[in-house]
N, CA and C atoms as an extended XYZ file, in Angstrom:
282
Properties=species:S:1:pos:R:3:atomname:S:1:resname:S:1:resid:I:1 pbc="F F F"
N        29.939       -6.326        5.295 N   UNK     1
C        31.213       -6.461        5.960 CA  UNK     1
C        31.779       -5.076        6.240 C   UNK     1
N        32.370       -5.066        7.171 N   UNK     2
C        32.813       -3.819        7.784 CA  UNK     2
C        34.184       -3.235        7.222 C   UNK     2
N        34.666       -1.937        6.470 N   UNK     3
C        35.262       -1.841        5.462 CA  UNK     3
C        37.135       -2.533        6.053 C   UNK     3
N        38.042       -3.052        5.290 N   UNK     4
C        38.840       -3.609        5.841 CA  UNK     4
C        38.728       -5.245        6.246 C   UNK     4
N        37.989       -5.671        6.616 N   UNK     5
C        37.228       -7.171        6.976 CA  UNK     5
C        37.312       -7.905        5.993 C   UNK     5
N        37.806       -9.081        6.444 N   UNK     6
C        37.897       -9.790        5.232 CA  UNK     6
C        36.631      -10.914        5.125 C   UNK     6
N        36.159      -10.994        6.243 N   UNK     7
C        34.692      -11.582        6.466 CA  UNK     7
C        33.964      -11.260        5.761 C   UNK     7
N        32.603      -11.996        5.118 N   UNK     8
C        31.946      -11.287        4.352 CA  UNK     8
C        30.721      -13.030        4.538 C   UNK     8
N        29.502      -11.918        5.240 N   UNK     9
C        28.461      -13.013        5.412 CA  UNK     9
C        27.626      -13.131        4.491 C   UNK     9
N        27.023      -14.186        3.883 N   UNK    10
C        25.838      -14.400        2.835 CA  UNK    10
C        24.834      -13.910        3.713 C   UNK    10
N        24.037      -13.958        2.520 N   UNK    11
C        22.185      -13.235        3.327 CA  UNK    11
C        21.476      -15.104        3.371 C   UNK    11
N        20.508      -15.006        3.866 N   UNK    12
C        20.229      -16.911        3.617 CA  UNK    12
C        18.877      -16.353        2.651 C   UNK    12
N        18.749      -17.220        1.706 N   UNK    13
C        17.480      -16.672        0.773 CA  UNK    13
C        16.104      -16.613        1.382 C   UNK    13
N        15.392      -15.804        0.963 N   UNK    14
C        13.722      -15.530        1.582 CA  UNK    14
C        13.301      -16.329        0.598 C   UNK    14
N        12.618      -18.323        1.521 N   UNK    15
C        11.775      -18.596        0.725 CA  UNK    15
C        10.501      -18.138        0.729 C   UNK    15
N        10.003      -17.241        1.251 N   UNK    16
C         8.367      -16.516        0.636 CA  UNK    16
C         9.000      -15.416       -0.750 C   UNK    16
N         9.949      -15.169       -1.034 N   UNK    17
C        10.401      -14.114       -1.947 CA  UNK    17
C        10.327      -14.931       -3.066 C   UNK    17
N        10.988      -16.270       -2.523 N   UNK    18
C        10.912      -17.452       -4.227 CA  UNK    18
C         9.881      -17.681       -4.542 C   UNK    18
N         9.211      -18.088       -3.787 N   UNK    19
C         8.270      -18.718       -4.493 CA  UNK    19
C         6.480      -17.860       -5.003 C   UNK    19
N         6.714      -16.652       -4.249 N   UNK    20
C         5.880      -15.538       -4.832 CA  UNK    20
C         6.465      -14.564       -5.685 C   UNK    20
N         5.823      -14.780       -6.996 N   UNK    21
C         6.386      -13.407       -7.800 CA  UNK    21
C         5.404      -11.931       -8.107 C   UNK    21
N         6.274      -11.215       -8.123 N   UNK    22
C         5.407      -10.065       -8.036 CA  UNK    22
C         4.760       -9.963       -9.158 C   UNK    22
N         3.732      -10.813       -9.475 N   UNK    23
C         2.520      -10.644      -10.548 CA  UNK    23
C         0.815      -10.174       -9.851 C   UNK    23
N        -0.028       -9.612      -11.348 N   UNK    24
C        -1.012       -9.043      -11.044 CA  UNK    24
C        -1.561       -9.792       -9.655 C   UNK    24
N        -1.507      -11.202       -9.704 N   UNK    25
C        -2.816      -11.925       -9.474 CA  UNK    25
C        -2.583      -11.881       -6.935 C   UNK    25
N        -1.027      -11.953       -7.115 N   UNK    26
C        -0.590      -11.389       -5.573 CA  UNK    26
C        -1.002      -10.050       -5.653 C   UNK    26
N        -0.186       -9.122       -6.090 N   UNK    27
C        -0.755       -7.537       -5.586 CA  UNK    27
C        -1.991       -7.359       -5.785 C   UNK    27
N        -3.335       -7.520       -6.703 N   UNK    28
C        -4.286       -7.496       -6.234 CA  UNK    28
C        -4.620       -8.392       -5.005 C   UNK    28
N        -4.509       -9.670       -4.624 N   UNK    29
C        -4.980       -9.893       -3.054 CA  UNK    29
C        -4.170       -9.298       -2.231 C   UNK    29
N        -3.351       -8.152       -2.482 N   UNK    30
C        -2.638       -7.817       -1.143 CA  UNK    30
C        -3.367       -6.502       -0.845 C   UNK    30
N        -3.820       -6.090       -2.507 N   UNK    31
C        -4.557       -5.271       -1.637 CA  UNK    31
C        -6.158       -5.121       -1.080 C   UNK    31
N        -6.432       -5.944       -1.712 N   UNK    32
C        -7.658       -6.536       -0.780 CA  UNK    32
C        -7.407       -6.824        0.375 C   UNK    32
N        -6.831       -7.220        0.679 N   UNK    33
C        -6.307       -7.738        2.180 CA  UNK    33
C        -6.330       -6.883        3.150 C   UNK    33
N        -5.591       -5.533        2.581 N   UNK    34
C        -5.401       -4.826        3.163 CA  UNK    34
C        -6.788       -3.604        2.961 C   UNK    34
N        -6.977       -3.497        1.961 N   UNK    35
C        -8.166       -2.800        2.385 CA  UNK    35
C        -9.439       -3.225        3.155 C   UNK    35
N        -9.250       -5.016        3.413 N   UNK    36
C       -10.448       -5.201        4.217 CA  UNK    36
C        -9.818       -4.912        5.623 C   UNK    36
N        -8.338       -5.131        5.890 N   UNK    37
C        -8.335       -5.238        7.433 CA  UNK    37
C        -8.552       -3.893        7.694 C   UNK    37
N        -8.099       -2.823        7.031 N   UNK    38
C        -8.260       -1.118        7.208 CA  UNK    38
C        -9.962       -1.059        7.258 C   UNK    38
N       -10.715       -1.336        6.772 N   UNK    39
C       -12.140       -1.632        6.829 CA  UNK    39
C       -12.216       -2.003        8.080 C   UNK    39
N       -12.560       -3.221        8.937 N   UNK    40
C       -12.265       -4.023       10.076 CA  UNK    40
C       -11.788       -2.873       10.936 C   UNK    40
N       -10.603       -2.128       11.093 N   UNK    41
C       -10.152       -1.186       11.678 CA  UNK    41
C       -11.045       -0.217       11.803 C   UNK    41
N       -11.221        0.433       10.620 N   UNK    42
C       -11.999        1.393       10.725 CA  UNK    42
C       -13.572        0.876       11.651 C   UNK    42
N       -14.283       -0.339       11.220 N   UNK    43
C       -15.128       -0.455       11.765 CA  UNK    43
C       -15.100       -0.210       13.414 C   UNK    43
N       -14.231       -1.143       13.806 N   UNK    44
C       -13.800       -1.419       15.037 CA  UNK    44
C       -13.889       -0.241       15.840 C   UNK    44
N       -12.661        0.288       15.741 N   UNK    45
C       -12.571        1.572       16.365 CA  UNK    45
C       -13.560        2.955       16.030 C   UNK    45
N       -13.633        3.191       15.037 N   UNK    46
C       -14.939        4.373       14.894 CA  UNK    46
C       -16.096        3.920       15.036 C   UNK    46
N       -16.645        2.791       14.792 N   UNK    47
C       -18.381        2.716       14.900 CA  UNK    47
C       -18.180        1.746       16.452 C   UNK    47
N       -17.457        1.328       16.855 N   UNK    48
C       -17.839        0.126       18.055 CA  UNK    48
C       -17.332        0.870       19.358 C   UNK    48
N       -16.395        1.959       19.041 N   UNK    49
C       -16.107        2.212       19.814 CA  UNK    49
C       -15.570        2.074       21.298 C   UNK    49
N       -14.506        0.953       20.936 N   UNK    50
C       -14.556       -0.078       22.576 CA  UNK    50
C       -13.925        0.868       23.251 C   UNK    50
N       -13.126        2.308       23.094 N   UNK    51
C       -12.019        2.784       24.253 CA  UNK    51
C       -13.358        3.935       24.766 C   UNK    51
N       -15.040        3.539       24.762 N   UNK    52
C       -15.837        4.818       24.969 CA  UNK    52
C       -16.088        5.540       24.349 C   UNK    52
N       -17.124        6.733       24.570 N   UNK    53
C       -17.621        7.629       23.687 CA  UNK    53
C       -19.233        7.240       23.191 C   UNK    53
N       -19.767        8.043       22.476 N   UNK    54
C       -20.735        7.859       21.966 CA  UNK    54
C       -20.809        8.830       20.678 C   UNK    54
N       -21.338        8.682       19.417 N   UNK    55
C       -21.810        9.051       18.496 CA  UNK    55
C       -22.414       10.851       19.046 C   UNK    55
N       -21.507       11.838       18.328 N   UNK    56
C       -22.321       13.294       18.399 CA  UNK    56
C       -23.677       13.475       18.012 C   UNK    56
N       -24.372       14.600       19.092 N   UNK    57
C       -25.841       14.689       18.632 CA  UNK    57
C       -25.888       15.401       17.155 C   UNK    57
N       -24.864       15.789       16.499 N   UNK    58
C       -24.923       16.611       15.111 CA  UNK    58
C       -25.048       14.933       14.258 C   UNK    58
N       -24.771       14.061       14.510 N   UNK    59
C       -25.184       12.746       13.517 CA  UNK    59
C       -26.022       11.954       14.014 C   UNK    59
N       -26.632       11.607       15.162 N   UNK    60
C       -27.988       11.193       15.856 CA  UNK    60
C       -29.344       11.610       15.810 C   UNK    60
N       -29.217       12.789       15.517 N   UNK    61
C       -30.130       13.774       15.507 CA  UNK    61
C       -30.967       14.035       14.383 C   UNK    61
N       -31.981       13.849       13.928 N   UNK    62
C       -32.850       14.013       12.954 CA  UNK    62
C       -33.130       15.354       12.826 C   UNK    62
N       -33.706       16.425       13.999 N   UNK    63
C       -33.809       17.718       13.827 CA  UNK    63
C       -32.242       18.499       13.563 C   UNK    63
N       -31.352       17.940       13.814 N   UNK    64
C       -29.991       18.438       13.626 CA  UNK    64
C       -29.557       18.432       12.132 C   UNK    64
N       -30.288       17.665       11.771 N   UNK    65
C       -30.150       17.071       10.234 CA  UNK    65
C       -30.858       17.877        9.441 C   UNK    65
N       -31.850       18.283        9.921 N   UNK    66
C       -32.966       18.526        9.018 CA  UNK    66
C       -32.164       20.485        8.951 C   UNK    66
N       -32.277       20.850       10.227 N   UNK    67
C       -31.790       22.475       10.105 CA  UNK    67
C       -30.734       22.559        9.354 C   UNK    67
N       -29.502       21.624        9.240 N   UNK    68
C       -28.715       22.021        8.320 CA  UNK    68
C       -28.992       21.742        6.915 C   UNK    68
N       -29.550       21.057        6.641 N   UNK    69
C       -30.224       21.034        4.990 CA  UNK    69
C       -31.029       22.468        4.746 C   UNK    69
N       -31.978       23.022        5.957 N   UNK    70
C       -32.345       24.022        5.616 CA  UNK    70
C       -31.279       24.936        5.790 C   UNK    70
N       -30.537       25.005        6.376 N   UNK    71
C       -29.671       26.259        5.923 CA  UNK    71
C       -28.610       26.382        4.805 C   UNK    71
N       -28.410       24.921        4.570 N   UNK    72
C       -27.518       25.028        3.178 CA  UNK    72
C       -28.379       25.093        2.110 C   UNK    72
N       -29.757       25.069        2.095 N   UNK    73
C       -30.429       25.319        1.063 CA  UNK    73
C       -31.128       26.912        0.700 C   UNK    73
N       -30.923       27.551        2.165 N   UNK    74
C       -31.495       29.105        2.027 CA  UNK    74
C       -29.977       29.736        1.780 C   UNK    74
N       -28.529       29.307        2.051 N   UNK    75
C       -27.409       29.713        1.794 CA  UNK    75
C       -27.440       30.736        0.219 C   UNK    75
N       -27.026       31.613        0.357 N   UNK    76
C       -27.134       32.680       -0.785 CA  UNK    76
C       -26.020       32.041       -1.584 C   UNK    76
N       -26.345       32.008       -3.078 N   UNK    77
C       -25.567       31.611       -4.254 CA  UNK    77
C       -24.756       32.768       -5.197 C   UNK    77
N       -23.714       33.191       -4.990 N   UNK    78
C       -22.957       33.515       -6.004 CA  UNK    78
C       -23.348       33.464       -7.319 C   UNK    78
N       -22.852       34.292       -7.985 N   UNK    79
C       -23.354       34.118       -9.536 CA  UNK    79
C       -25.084       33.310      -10.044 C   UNK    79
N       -25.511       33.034       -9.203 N   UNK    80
C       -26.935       32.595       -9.871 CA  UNK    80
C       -27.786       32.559       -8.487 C   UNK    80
N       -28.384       33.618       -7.966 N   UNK    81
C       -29.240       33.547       -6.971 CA  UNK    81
C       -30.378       33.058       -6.761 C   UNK    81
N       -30.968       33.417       -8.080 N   UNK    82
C       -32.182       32.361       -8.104 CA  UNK    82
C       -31.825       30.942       -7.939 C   UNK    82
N       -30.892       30.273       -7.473 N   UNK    83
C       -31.074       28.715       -7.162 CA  UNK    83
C       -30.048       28.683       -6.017 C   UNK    83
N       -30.619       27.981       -5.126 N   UNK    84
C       -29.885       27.700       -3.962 CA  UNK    84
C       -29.104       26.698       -4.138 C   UNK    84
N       -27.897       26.713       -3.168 N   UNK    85
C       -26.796       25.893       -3.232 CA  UNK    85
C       -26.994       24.747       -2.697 C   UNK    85
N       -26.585       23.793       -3.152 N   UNK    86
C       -26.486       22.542       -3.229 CA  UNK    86
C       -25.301       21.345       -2.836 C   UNK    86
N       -25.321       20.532       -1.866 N   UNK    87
C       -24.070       20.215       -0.906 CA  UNK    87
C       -23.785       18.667       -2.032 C   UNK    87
N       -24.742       18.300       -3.050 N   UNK    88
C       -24.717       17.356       -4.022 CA  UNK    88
C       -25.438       18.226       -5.555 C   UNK    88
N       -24.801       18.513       -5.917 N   UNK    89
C       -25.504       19.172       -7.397 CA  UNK    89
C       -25.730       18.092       -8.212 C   UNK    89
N       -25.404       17.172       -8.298 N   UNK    90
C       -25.367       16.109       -9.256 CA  UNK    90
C       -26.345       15.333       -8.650 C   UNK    90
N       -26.940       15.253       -7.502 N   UNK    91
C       -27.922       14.810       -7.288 CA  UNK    91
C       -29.307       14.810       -8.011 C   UNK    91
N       -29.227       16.218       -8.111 N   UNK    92
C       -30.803       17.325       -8.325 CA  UNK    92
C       -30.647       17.027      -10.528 C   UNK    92
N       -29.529       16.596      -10.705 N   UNK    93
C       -29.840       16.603      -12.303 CA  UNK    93
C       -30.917       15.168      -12.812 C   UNK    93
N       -31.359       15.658      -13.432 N   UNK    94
C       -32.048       15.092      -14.178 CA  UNK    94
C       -31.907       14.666      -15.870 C   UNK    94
């Protein structure tokens, strides 16, 4: 109400507010929900590409692939030269 006014309107109640309570078992499907439609999205638009385009030759490319592994693997290492750097170190453990 507008200050002075002697009017004063009720709100009308949100029945989706009643009858859902904010427990575990809603916010986990909300966010599923939402992380699948962001999924869906993401699919959509980056891999399907409906507004055009095509996929760069730096991710199509097998020889494109291959030279940069070799160069992040001849890449000179800081503090331990004898072993080349590694774009997954946790890979190579054993």
């Amino acid at each position: 109400a507008l200050p002075g006014s002697h009017h004063t309107r009720k709100m009308a109640p949100n029945p989706i507010a009643a009858r859902v309570k904010p427990t575990g078992k809603p916010i986990a499907v909300a966010i599923v929900v939402a992380m699948t439609l962001a999924g869906c999205c993401t699919k959509f638009i980056s891999l399907d590409m409906p507004f055009g385009g095509a996929l760069p030759g730096t991710i199509t490319d097998p020889e494109w692939a291959k030279a940069t592994k070799e160069r992040m693997l001849a890449w000179p290492r800081e503090g331990a030269p004898d072993r080349p750097i590694m774009l997954n170190p946790m890979k190579h453990m054993k």
